[in-house]
Amino acid sequence: MRQTLGRTTLTAMLCIGFLTVAGCGSKKSGGDSDAGGPVVSDGEAVSQLTGKIAVEGSSTVSPITTQAKERFNEQHPDVTISITGEGTSNGFKSFAKKETDIQDASRPIKQKELDTCNESGLEFIEVPVAYDGLTIAVHPKNKFVKSLTVDQLKKIFRSGDSAKTWKEVDPQWPDKKISIFSPGTGSGTYDYFSEVVIGKEGSLRDDNQINLNEDDNILVRGVAGDEFAIGYFGYSYYDRNKNDLQAVPIINPAGEAVLPTAETIESGEYAPFSRPLFIYLNSESLDKVEVEIFVESYMTNIREIVAAANYVPLPESVYTAATQNIENRVAGTHYLTAEGEKREGSIINVFKPENLKK
């Protein structure tokens, strides 16, 4: 197995790939995955690196990885990076089968997914990339919902005795049918929302008032098109469409009504809907130079990439620890206990070597 390149060696390789060759006026044809071979196209140095990288998983995380791809392809245009956002749970199925190189995830890996990876012989590296504030949104013309508690969200979204009209949530609100837009069951955002709002007992409603879709853009359009709608999705989707949506302040555990913003998400004030986002790396895929250099570019520019995707960067200490894990091929998850339960706590307290589980 090829050893992981250290930062100095990899930087040197990249520099070699961008040297300008006098008299070379056009880009050479592609070849094997290789960072060498300087070329010039339209007077600018271009890398000859080729290859393919497959990314699947969370539609919430895909805007971040897409930003990383666009930045990377400016320098390495012949590397094809496919990004599919069909949901965290769906992505882990392909990832465990070694069909993908990188898994975008809006939640940590679950025990059953870890078991499947172990059964297939897949080792992975867990990489936190950003904070997200899961945003609950209504139509801009909605003037009656000033804030929502978790208990009120439970009335709207819980199966069984679900509220059918806004009046059933609050007697002061209109007697109008609630149109609900939610990520599909294969989404990590669906899992996270259910865990926070419903808990382990019970489930989200699945009647004809709820519209499920893995595509967050469809959810955004659904809420924006119905005056009595409500939906939820990652903060980035709200931020890019805030002229067509209205974010709802959420009553946090301190009893304060808080809107999702970069500041309230980072501080944790926007609770309980602030959460970390991840990518998971197939360790074997890092033996492919195009994957290794893409991941190096991803992590080197992570703060700019996350900000460009309208998410919130993590503490620098977390990025440093994640980068060291990549360089040293430290496999496993920090988010499962020895008993297979999800580990709770801030990312600073969870993402520590002593919590690693393979």
Coordinates of C-alpha atoms in Angstrom, one line a residue:
M1 CA 0.0 0.0 0.0
R2 CA 1.4 3.4 -1.0
Q3 CA 2.1 5.5 2.1
T4 CA 0.2 8.7 2.6
L5 CA 2.1 11.7 1.4
G6 CA 3.0 14.3 4.1
R7 CA 2.0 17.9 3.5
T8 CA 5.5 18.9 2.4
T9 CA 5.9 16.1 -0.1
L10 CA 2.4 16.6 -1.5
T11 CA 2.9 20.3 -1.9
A12 CA 6.1 19.7 -3.8
M13 CA 4.3 17.3 -6.1
L14 CA 1.6 19.9 -6.8
C15 CA 4.2 22.5 -7.5
I16 CA 5.9 20.2 -10.0
G17 CA 2.6 19.7 -11.7
F18 CA 2.1 23.4 -12.3
L19 CA 5.6 24.4 -13.6
T20 CA 5.3 26.3 -16.9
V21 CA 7.1 24.7 -19.9
A22 CA 8.5 27.1 -22.4
G23 CA 7.1 26.6 -25.9
C24 CA 4.2 24.4 -24.9
G25 CA 1.1 26.1 -26.2
S26 CA -1.7 23.6 -25.7
K27 CA -2.9 21.1 -23.1
K28 CA -1.7 17.5 -23.4
S29 CA -4.0 14.6 -23.5
G30 CA -4.8 12.8 -20.3
G31 CA -3.2 9.7 -19.1
D32 CA -2.8 7.7 -15.9
S33 CA -3.6 9.3 -12.6
D34 CA -0.5 11.4 -12.1
A35 CA 0.3 14.8 -10.7
G36 CA 3.4 15.3 -12.9
G37 CA 3.8 16.6 -16.4
P38 CA 3.4 20.4 -16.6
V39 CA 1.4 21.8 -19.5
V40 CA 0.1 25.3 -20.5
S41 CA -3.3 26.1 -21.8
D42 CA -4.1 29.6 -23.0
G43 CA -1.0 30.9 -21.3
E44 CA -1.8 29.3 -17.9
A45 CA -0.3 26.4 -16.2
V46 CA -2.7 23.4 -16.0
S47 CA -2.3 20.1 -14.1
Q48 CA -2.3 16.8 -16.0
L49 CA -3.8 15.0 -13.1
T50 CA -6.6 12.7 -14.3
G51 CA -9.0 10.2 -12.7
K52 CA -12.5 9.8 -11.3
I53 CA -13.8 10.4 -7.8
A54 CA -17.3 9.3 -6.7
V55 CA -19.1 11.1 -3.9
E56 CA -22.6 10.2 -2.6
G57 CA -24.7 11.0 0.4
S58 CA -26.2 14.0 2.1
S59 CA -27.8 16.7 0.0
T60 CA -27.1 19.0 3.0
V61 CA -23.4 18.4 2.7
S62 CA -23.2 18.3 -1.1
P63 CA -23.0 22.1 -1.4
I64 CA -19.8 22.1 0.6
T65 CA -18.2 19.2 -1.4
T66 CA -19.4 20.9 -4.6
Q67 CA -17.5 24.1 -3.6
A68 CA -14.4 21.9 -2.9
K69 CA -14.9 20.3 -6.4
E70 CA -15.2 23.6 -8.2
R71 CA -12.0 25.0 -6.5
F72 CA -10.1 21.8 -7.2
N73 CA -11.2 21.5 -10.9
E74 CA -9.9 25.0 -11.5
Q75 CA -6.4 23.5 -11.2
H76 CA -7.2 19.9 -12.1
P77 CA -9.8 20.1 -14.9
D78 CA -9.3 16.5 -16.0
V79 CA -10.3 14.9 -12.7
T80 CA -14.0 13.9 -12.9
I81 CA -15.8 14.3 -9.6
S82 CA -19.4 13.0 -9.5
I83 CA -21.5 14.2 -6.5
T84 CA -24.9 12.7 -5.8
G85 CA -27.1 13.9 -2.9
E86 CA -29.6 11.1 -2.4
G87 CA -29.4 11.2 1.4
T88 CA -27.0 10.1 4.1
S89 CA -28.5 6.7 4.7
N90 CA -28.6 5.9 1.0
G91 CA -25.1 7.1 0.6
F92 CA -23.8 4.8 3.4
K93 CA -25.2 1.8 1.6
S94 CA -23.0 2.5 -1.5
F95 CA -20.1 3.6 0.6
A96 CA -20.1 0.3 2.5
K97 CA -20.0 -1.6 -0.8
K98 CA -16.9 0.4 -1.8
E99 CA -18.8 1.9 -4.7
T100 CA -17.8 5.4 -3.7
D101 CA -14.7 7.2 -2.5
I102 CA -16.3 9.8 -0.3
Q103 CA -19.5 9.8 1.8
D104 CA -21.2 13.1 2.5
A105 CA -23.1 12.8 5.8
S106 CA -25.4 15.2 7.8
R107 CA -25.1 12.9 10.8
P108 CA -22.5 10.6 12.3
I109 CA -22.4 7.0 11.1
K110 CA -24.7 4.5 12.9
Q111 CA -23.7 1.2 14.5
K112 CA -25.5 -0.8 11.8
E113 CA -23.7 1.1 9.1
L114 CA -20.4 0.6 10.9
D115 CA -21.2 -3.1 11.1
T116 CA -21.8 -3.2 7.3
C117 CA -18.6 -1.4 6.6
N118 CA -16.7 -3.9 8.8
E119 CA -18.4 -6.9 7.1
S120 CA -17.2 -5.6 3.7
G121 CA -13.7 -4.8 4.9
L122 CA -14.1 -1.1 4.4
E123 CA -12.0 1.2 6.6
F124 CA -12.9 4.8 6.7
I125 CA -11.7 8.1 8.1
E126 CA -14.3 10.4 9.8
V127 CA -13.9 14.1 8.9
P128 CA -16.1 16.8 10.5
V129 CA -16.3 19.7 8.0
A130 CA -18.8 22.3 9.2
Y131 CA -21.6 23.4 11.5
D132 CA -25.2 23.5 10.2
G133 CA -28.3 24.9 11.8
L134 CA -31.3 22.8 10.7
T135 CA -33.7 25.5 9.7
I136 CA -37.5 25.4 10.1
A137 CA -39.1 27.7 7.6
V138 CA -42.6 29.0 6.7
H139 CA -44.0 31.1 3.9
P140 CA -43.0 34.8 4.0
K141 CA -46.7 35.8 4.2
N142 CA -47.1 33.7 7.4
K143 CA -47.5 36.4 10.1
F144 CA -48.9 34.3 12.9
V145 CA -45.9 31.9 13.6
K146 CA -43.6 34.2 15.6
S147 CA -41.6 31.3 17.1
L148 CA -41.9 27.5 17.8
T149 CA -41.1 25.3 20.7
V150 CA -40.0 21.7 20.3
D151 CA -43.3 20.6 21.7
Q152 CA -45.2 22.6 19.0
L153 CA -43.0 21.0 16.4
K154 CA -43.9 17.6 17.9
K155 CA -47.6 18.4 17.4
I156 CA -47.0 19.2 13.8
F157 CA -44.6 16.4 12.8
R158 CA -45.3 13.4 15.1
S159 CA -47.3 10.5 13.8
G160 CA -50.5 9.5 15.5
D161 CA -52.2 12.5 16.9
S162 CA -50.7 15.0 14.4
A163 CA -52.1 18.5 14.1
K164 CA -54.0 18.8 10.8
T165 CA -54.5 22.6 11.1
W166 CA -52.5 25.5 12.5
K167 CA -55.3 26.1 15.0
E168 CA -54.6 22.7 16.5
V169 CA -51.1 23.8 17.3
D170 CA -52.2 27.1 18.8
P171 CA -55.8 28.2 19.3
Q172 CA -54.9 31.7 18.2
W173 CA -53.6 30.6 14.8
P174 CA -55.8 30.1 11.7
D175 CA -57.9 27.1 11.1
K176 CA -56.0 26.3 7.9
K177 CA -54.6 22.9 6.8
I178 CA -50.8 22.6 7.4
S179 CA -48.8 21.6 4.3
I180 CA -45.6 19.9 5.5
F181 CA -42.3 19.5 3.5
S182 CA -39.7 17.1 4.9
P183 CA -36.5 15.4 3.6
G184 CA -37.1 11.7 2.7
T185 CA -36.5 8.8 5.1
G186 CA -33.1 8.1 3.5
S187 CA -31.9 11.6 4.6
G188 CA -29.6 12.2 7.6
T189 CA -31.5 15.4 8.1
Y190 CA -34.7 13.4 8.5
D191 CA -33.0 11.2 11.1
Y192 CA -31.6 14.2 13.0
F193 CA -34.9 16.1 13.0
S194 CA -36.7 12.9 14.2
E195 CA -34.2 12.3 16.9
V196 CA -34.4 15.9 18.2
V197 CA -38.2 16.4 17.9
I198 CA -39.7 12.9 18.4
G199 CA -36.9 11.1 20.3
K200 CA -36.5 7.3 20.3
E201 CA -40.1 6.6 21.1
G202 CA -42.5 7.4 18.2
S203 CA -41.9 8.4 14.6
L204 CA -42.5 11.2 12.2
R205 CA -46.0 11.4 10.5
D206 CA -46.4 9.7 7.1
D207 CA -49.9 10.8 6.2
N208 CA -51.1 12.7 3.1
Q209 CA -50.2 16.1 4.6
I210 CA -46.5 15.5 4.5
N211 CA -44.5 15.7 1.4
L212 CA -41.2 13.8 1.5
N213 CA -38.3 14.4 -0.9
E214 CA -34.6 13.8 -0.9
D215 CA -34.1 17.0 -2.9
D216 CA -33.9 20.0 -0.6
N217 CA -34.5 22.4 -3.5
I218 CA -37.9 20.8 -4.0
L219 CA -38.7 21.3 -0.3
V220 CA -37.7 24.9 -0.6
R221 CA -40.0 25.4 -3.6
G222 CA -42.8 23.6 -1.7
V223 CA -42.7 26.0 1.3
A224 CA -42.2 29.0 -0.9
G225 CA -45.3 28.1 -2.9
D226 CA -47.8 27.6 -0.1
E227 CA -48.9 30.3 2.4
F228 CA -49.7 27.7 5.1
A229 CA -46.7 25.4 4.6
I230 CA -43.8 24.5 6.9
G231 CA -40.6 22.6 6.1
Y232 CA -37.1 22.0 7.3
F233 CA -33.7 21.7 5.6
G234 CA -30.0 22.7 6.1
Y235 CA -29.2 26.4 6.8
S236 CA -27.5 26.7 3.4
Y237 CA -30.7 26.0 1.5
Y238 CA -32.5 28.6 3.6
D239 CA -29.8 31.2 3.2
R240 CA -29.7 30.9 -0.6
N241 CA -33.5 31.3 -0.7
K242 CA -34.2 33.6 2.1
N243 CA -36.1 36.1 -0.1
D244 CA -38.7 33.3 -0.7
L245 CA -38.8 31.9 2.8
Q246 CA -39.1 32.9 6.5
A247 CA -37.0 31.2 9.1
V248 CA -38.8 30.5 12.4
P249 CA -37.1 31.4 15.7
I250 CA -36.8 28.3 17.9
I251 CA -37.2 28.4 21.6
N252 CA -33.9 27.0 22.9
P253 CA -33.4 25.2 26.3
A254 CA -32.8 28.6 27.9
G255 CA -36.2 29.8 26.9
E256 CA -35.0 32.2 24.3
A257 CA -36.4 32.5 20.7
V258 CA -33.4 32.3 18.4
L259 CA -33.1 32.5 14.7
P260 CA -30.4 30.5 12.8
T261 CA -27.5 32.6 11.8
A262 CA -23.8 31.9 11.4
E263 CA -23.2 33.4 14.9
T264 CA -26.0 31.5 16.8
I265 CA -25.1 28.2 15.1
E266 CA -21.5 28.5 16.0
S267 CA -22.2 29.5 19.6
G268 CA -24.7 26.8 20.1
E269 CA -27.4 29.3 21.0
Y270 CA -29.5 28.0 18.2
A271 CA -30.4 24.8 20.0
P272 CA -31.3 22.1 19.7
F273 CA -30.9 22.3 15.9
S274 CA -27.2 23.1 15.6
R275 CA -25.2 20.1 14.4
P276 CA -21.9 19.1 12.8
L277 CA -21.6 17.8 9.2
F278 CA -19.1 15.2 8.0
I279 CA -17.4 13.6 5.1
Y280 CA -16.2 9.9 5.4
L281 CA -13.2 8.8 3.4
N282 CA -12.7 5.3 2.0
S283 CA -9.1 4.6 3.2
E284 CA -8.3 2.5 0.2
S285 CA -9.4 5.4 -2.1
L286 CA -6.7 7.6 -0.6
D287 CA -4.2 5.3 -2.4
K288 CA -5.4 6.9 -5.6
V289 CA -3.4 10.1 -6.1
E290 CA -6.4 12.1 -7.5
V291 CA -8.4 11.3 -4.3
E292 CA -5.5 12.1 -2.0
I293 CA -4.8 15.5 -3.7
F294 CA -8.6 16.3 -3.8
V295 CA -8.8 15.7 0.0
E296 CA -5.7 17.7 0.6
S297 CA -7.2 20.6 -1.3
Y298 CA -10.5 20.1 0.5
M299 CA -8.8 20.4 3.9
T300 CA -6.3 23.1 3.1
N301 CA -9.1 25.4 2.0
I302 CA -11.8 24.1 4.3
R303 CA -12.7 27.4 6.0
E304 CA -13.1 29.2 2.7
I305 CA -15.0 26.3 1.1
V306 CA -17.5 26.1 4.1
A307 CA -18.1 29.8 4.1
A308 CA -18.7 29.9 0.3
A309 CA -21.3 27.1 0.8
N310 CA -23.1 29.3 3.4
Y311 CA -22.2 27.1 6.3
V312 CA -20.3 27.7 9.5
P313 CA -16.6 26.6 9.9
L314 CA -15.6 24.4 12.8
P315 CA -12.9 25.3 15.4
E316 CA -9.4 25.2 14.0
S317 CA -8.4 22.5 16.5
V318 CA -11.0 20.1 15.0
Y319 CA -9.7 20.7 11.4
T320 CA -6.2 20.1 12.6
A321 CA -7.1 16.9 14.3
A322 CA -9.0 15.7 11.3
T323 CA -6.2 16.5 8.9
Q324 CA -3.7 14.6 11.1
N325 CA -6.1 11.6 11.1
I326 CA -6.2 11.7 7.3
E327 CA -2.4 11.9 7.0
N328 CA -1.9 9.1 9.5
R329 CA -4.9 7.0 8.1
V330 CA -6.6 6.9 11.5
A331 CA -9.7 4.9 10.8
G332 CA -13.0 4.7 12.7
T333 CA -15.7 6.9 14.2
H334 CA -15.7 9.0 17.4
Y335 CA -19.5 9.2 17.6
L336 CA -20.3 5.7 18.8
T337 CA -19.8 4.3 22.3
A338 CA -18.5 0.8 23.0
E339 CA -22.2 -0.2 23.3
G340 CA -23.1 1.2 19.9
E341 CA -25.0 4.2 21.2
K342 CA -24.6 7.6 19.7
R343 CA -22.0 9.6 21.7
E344 CA -23.4 13.0 22.8
G345 CA -21.6 16.3 23.5
S346 CA -19.9 19.1 21.7
I347 CA -17.6 18.3 18.8
I348 CA -14.6 19.5 20.9
N349 CA -15.4 16.9 23.5
V350 CA -16.4 14.1 21.1
F351 CA -13.8 14.3 18.4
K352 CA -10.9 13.0 20.6
P353 CA -8.6 10.0 20.1
E354 CA -9.8 8.2 23.2
N355 CA -13.4 8.1 21.7
L356 CA -12.3 6.4 18.5
K357 CA -14.2 3.1 17.6
K358 CA -13.5 0.9 14.6

